[in-house]
GROMACS .gro file of C-alpha atoms in nm:
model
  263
    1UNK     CA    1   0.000   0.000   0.000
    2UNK     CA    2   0.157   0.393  -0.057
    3UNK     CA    3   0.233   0.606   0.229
    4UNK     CA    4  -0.098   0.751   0.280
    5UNK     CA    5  -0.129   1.175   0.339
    6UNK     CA    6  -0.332   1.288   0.563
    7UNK     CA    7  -0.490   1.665   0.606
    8UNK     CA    8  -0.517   1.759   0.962
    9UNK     CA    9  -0.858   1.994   1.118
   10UNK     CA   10  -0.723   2.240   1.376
   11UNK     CA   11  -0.972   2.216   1.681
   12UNK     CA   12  -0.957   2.219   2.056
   13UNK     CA   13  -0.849   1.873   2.006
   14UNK     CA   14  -0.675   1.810   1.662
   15UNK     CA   15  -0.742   1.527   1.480
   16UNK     CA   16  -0.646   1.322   1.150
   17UNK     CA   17  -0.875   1.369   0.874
   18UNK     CA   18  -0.837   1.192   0.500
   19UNK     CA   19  -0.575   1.012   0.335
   20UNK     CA   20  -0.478   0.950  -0.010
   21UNK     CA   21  -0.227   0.805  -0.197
   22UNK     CA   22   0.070   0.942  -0.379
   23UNK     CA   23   0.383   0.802  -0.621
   24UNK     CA   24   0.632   1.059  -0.682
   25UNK     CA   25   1.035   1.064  -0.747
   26UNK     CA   26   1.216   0.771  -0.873
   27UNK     CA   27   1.500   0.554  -0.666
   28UNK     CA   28   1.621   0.224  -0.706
   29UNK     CA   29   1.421  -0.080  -0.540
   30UNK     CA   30   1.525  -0.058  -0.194
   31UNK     CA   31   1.683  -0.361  -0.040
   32UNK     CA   32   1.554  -0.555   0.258
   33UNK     CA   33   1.873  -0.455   0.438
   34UNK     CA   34   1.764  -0.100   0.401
   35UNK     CA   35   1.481  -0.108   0.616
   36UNK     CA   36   1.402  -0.177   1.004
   37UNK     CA   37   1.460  -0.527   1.148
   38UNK     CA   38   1.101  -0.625   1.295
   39UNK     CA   39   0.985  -0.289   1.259
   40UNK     CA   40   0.566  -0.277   1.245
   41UNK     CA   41   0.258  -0.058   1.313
   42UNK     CA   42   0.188   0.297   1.194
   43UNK     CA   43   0.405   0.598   1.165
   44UNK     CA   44   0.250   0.919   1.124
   45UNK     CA   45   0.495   1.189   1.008
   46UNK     CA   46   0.387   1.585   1.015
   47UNK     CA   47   0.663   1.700   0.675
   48UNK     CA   48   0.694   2.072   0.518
   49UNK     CA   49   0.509   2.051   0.209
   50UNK     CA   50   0.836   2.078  -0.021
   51UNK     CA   51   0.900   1.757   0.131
   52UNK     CA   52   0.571   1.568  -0.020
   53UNK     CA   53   0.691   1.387  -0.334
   54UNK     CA   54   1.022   1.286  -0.190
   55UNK     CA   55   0.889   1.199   0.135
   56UNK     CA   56   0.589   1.023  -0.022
   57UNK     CA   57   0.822   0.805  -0.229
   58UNK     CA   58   1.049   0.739   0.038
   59UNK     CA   59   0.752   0.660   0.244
   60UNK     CA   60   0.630   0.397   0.011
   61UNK     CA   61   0.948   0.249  -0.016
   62UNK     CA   62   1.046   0.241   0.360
   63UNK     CA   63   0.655   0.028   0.346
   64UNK     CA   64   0.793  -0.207   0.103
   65UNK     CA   65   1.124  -0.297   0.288
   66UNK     CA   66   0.897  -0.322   0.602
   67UNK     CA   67   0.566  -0.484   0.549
   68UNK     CA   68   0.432  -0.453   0.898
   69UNK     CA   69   0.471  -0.057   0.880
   70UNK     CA   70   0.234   0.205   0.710
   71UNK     CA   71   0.328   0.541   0.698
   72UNK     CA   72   0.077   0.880   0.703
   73UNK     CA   73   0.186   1.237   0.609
   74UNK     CA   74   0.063   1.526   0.716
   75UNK     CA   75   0.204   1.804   0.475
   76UNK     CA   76   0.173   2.140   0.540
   77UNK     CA   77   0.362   2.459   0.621
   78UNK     CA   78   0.611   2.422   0.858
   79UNK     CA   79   0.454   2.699   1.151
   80UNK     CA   80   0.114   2.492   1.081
   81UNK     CA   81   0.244   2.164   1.167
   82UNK     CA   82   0.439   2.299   1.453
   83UNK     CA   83   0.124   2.474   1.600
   84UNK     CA   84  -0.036   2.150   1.582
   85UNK     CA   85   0.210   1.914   1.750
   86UNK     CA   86   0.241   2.180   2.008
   87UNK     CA   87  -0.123   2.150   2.061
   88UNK     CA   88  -0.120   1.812   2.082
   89UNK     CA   89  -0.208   1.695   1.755
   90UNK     CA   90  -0.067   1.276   1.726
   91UNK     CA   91   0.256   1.266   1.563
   92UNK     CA   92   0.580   1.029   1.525
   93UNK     CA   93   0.833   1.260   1.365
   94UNK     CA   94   0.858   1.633   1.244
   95UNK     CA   95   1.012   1.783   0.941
   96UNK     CA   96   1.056   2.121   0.927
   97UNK     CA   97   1.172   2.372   0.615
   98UNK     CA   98   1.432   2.599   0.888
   99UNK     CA   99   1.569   2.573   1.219
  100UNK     CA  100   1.354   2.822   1.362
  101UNK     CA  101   1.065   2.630   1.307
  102UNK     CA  102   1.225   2.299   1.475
  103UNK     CA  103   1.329   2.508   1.830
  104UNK     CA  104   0.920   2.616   1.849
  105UNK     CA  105   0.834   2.212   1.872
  106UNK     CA  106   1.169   2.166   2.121
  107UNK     CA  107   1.154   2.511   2.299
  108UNK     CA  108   0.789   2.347   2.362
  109UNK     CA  109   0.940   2.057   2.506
  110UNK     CA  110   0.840   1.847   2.204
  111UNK     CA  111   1.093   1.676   2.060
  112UNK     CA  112   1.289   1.373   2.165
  113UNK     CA  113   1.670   1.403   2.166
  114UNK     CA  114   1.865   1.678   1.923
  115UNK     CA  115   1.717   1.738   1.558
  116UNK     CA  116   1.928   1.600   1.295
  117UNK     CA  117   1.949   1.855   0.990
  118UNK     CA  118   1.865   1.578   0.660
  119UNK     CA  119   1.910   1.868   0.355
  120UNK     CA  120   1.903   2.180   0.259
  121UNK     CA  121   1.715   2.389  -0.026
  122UNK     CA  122   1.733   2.702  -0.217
  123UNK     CA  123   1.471   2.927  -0.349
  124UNK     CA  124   1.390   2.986  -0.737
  125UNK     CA  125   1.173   3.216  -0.927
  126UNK     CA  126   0.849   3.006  -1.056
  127UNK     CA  127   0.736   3.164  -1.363
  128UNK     CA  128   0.494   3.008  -1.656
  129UNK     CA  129   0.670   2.790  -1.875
  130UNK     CA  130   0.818   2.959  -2.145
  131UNK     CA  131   0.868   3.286  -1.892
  132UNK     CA  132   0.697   3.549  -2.058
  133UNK     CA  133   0.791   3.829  -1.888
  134UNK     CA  134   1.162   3.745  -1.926
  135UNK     CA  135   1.219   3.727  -1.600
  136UNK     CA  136   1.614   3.676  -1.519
  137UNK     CA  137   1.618   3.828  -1.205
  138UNK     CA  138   1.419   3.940  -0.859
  139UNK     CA  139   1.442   4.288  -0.977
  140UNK     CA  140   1.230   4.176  -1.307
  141UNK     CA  141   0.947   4.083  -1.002
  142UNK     CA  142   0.909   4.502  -0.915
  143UNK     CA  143   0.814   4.541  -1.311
  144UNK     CA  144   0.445   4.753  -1.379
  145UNK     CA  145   0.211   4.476  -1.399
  146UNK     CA  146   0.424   4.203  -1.265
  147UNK     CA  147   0.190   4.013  -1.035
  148UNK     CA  148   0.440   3.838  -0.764
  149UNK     CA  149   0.331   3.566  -0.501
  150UNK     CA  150   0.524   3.519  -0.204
  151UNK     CA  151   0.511   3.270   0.075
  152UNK     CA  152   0.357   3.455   0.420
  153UNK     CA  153   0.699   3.559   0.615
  154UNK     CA  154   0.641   3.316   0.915
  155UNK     CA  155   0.655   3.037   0.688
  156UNK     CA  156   1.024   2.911   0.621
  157UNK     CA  157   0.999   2.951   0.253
  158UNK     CA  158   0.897   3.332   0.332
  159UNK     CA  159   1.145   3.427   0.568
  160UNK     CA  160   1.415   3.247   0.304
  161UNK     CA  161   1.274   3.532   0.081
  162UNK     CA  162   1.232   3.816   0.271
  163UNK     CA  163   1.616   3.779   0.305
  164UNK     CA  164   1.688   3.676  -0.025
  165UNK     CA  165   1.527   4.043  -0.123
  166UNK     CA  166   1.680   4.232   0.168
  167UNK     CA  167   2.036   4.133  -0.014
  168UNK     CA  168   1.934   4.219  -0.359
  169UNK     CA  169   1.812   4.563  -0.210
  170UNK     CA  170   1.415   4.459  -0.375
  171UNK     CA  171   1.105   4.630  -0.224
  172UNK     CA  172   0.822   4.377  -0.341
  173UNK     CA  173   0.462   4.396  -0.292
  174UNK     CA  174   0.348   4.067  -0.327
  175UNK     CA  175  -0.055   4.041  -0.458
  176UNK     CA  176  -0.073   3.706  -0.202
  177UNK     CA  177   0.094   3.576   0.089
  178UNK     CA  178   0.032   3.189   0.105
  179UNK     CA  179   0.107   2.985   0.375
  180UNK     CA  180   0.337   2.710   0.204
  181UNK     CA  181   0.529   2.693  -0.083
  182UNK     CA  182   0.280   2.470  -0.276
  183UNK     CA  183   0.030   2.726  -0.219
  184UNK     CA  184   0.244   2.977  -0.387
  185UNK     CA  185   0.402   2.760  -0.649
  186UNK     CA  186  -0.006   2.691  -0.767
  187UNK     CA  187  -0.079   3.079  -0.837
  188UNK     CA  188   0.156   3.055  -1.118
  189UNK     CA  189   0.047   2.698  -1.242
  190UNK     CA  190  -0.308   2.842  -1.247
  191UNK     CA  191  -0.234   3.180  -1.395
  192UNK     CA  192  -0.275   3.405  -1.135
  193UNK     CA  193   0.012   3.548  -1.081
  194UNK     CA  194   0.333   3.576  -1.299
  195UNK     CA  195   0.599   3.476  -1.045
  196UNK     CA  196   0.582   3.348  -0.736
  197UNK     CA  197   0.959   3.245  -0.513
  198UNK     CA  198   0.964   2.904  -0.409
  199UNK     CA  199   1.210   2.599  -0.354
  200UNK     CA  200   1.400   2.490  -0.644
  201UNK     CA  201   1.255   2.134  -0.565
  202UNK     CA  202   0.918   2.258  -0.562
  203UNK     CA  203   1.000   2.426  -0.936
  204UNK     CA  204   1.171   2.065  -1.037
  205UNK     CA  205   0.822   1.872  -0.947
  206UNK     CA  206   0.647   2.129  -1.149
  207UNK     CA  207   0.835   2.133  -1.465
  208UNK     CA  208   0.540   2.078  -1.655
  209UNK     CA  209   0.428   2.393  -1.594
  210UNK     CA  210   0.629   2.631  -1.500
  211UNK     CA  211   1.013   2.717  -1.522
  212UNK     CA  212   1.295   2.812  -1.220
  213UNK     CA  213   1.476   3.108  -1.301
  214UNK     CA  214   1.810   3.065  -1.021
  215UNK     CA  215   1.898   3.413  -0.888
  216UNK     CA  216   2.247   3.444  -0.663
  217UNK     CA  217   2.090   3.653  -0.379
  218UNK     CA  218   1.951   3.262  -0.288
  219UNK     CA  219   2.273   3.177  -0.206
  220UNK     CA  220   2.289   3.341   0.138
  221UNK     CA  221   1.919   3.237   0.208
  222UNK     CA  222   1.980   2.853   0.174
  223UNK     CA  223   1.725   2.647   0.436
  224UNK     CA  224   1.834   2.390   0.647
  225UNK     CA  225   1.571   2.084   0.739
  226UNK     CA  226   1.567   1.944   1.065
  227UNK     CA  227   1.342   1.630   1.202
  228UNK     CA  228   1.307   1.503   1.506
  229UNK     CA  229   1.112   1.201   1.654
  230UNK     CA  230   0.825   1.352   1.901
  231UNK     CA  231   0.810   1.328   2.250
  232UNK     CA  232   0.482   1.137   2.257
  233UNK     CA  233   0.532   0.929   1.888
  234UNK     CA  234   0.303   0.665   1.982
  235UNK     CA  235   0.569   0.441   1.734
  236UNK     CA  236   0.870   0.541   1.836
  237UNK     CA  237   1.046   0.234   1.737
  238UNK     CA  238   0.936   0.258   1.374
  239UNK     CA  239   0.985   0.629   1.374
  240UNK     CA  240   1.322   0.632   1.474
  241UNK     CA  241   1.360   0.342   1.135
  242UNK     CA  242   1.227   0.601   0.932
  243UNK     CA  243   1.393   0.880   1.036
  244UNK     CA  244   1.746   0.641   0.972
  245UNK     CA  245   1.574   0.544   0.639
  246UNK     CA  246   1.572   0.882   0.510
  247UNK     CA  247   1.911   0.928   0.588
  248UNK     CA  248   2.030   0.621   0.407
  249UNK     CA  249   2.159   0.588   0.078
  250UNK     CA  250   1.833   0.487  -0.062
  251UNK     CA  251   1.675   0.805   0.115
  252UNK     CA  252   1.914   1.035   0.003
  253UNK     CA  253   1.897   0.919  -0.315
  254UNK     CA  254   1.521   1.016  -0.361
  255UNK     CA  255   1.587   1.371  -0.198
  256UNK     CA  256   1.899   1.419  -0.416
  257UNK     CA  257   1.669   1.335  -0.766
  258UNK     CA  258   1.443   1.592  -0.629
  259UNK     CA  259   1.665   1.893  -0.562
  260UNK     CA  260   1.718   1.874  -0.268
  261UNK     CA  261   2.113   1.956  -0.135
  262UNK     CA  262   2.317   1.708   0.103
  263UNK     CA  263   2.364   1.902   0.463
   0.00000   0.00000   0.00000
């Protein structure tokens, strides 16, 4: 069976709600030797949503080494998910888009042992395929009728461009502030804007539809991703096997293909 996703409800008491399945990224057949020894039971794992077609495949295939295991996502932006383990919300492991994001879940007492930081990512300008406006630069973004979105600055992906702009000395009014990258990455796949910053992963998964235009100021705003295994994971065992499965060769391998940097 694929690693399921889940969508979770904010409430007084949070809960999991849906589940569907996803195959996404390529990597060679894992190897029984990759997986857990006796590992079984579910694993629910709250990811940044620039993680969800790596983590999906890597899900699946962490399943398929270990057939007593099924793993649920919950993707979202990072300060989302962290608001909801922090409120209680059921979860195994957390993978955040920035550091900052990580210490709210420890800060809250949250995590279990030190975060281990698994990649890192840069941002890219998302424009239409074909890029239109000739955009080659964030500069090109302040253009008269240039319609930018931008993720909201409490998000990782926002904060990675506030700073990216700071540097390149670019005032930009955004027409939308989303609250993760996916969110921003569709306004351009559907049209309604004509640039939007997001991970260079995020423009890779999208290349359908849309084209990332690399701009140096993203050098010096390069994220960092931390997870942790939860206080509370009611798997622990399996969680820490998939937190050492994403770190494996096979794991890395999948995050590599998708953009993603080595740490």
């Amino acid at each position: 069976m694929g690693a399921r996703v889940a969508a979770l409800l904010v409430a007084a008491v949070v809960g999991l709600a849906g589940c569907g399945d996803g195959d996404d990224g390529s990597a060679a057949a894992p190897s029984a030797g990759a997986g857990g020894s006796g590992v079984t039971g579910d694993v629910t794992v709250f990811a940044a949503a620039s993680l969800t077609e790596s983590f999906t495949r890597i899900g699946e295939d962490f399943e398929a080494a270990n057939p007593g295991v099924e793993v649920t996502f919950n993707f979202a932006g990072s300060s989302q998910l962290a608001t909801q383990i922090n409120q209680g919300a059921p979860a195994d492991i957390f993978a955040a888009a920035s550091p900052a994001t990580m210490k709210t879940v420890t800060d809250a007492g949250n995590g279990d042992g030190t975060p281990v930081v698994f990649v890192k990512n840069q941002l890219v300008i998302a424009v239409p395929k074909g890029n239109p406006n000739g955009v080659t630069g964030l500069a090109d973004l302040t253009k008269p009728g240039v319609k930018v979105a931008l993720c909201a600055e409490q998000v990782p992906c926002g904060a990675a461009a506030s700073k990216a702009l700071d540097a390149a000395g670019v005032a930009l009014t955004p027409v939308t502030l989303e609250q993760d990258v996916k969110a921003a990455l569709s306004k351009v796949k559907l049209g309604e804007v004509d640039a939007a910053l997001v991970y260079r992963t995020d423009a890779k998964a999208a290349t359908a539809d849309v084209d990332g235009i690399e701009f140096p100021e993203s050098a010096g705003a390069i994220n960092d991703y931390p997870l942790v295994v939860l206080k509370d994971a009611p798997n622990k065992t399996a969680a820490q096997a998939f937190v050492t499965y994403i770190q494996s060769d096979v794991g890395r391998a999948v995050l590599t293909a998708a953009g993603f940097q080595a740490p």
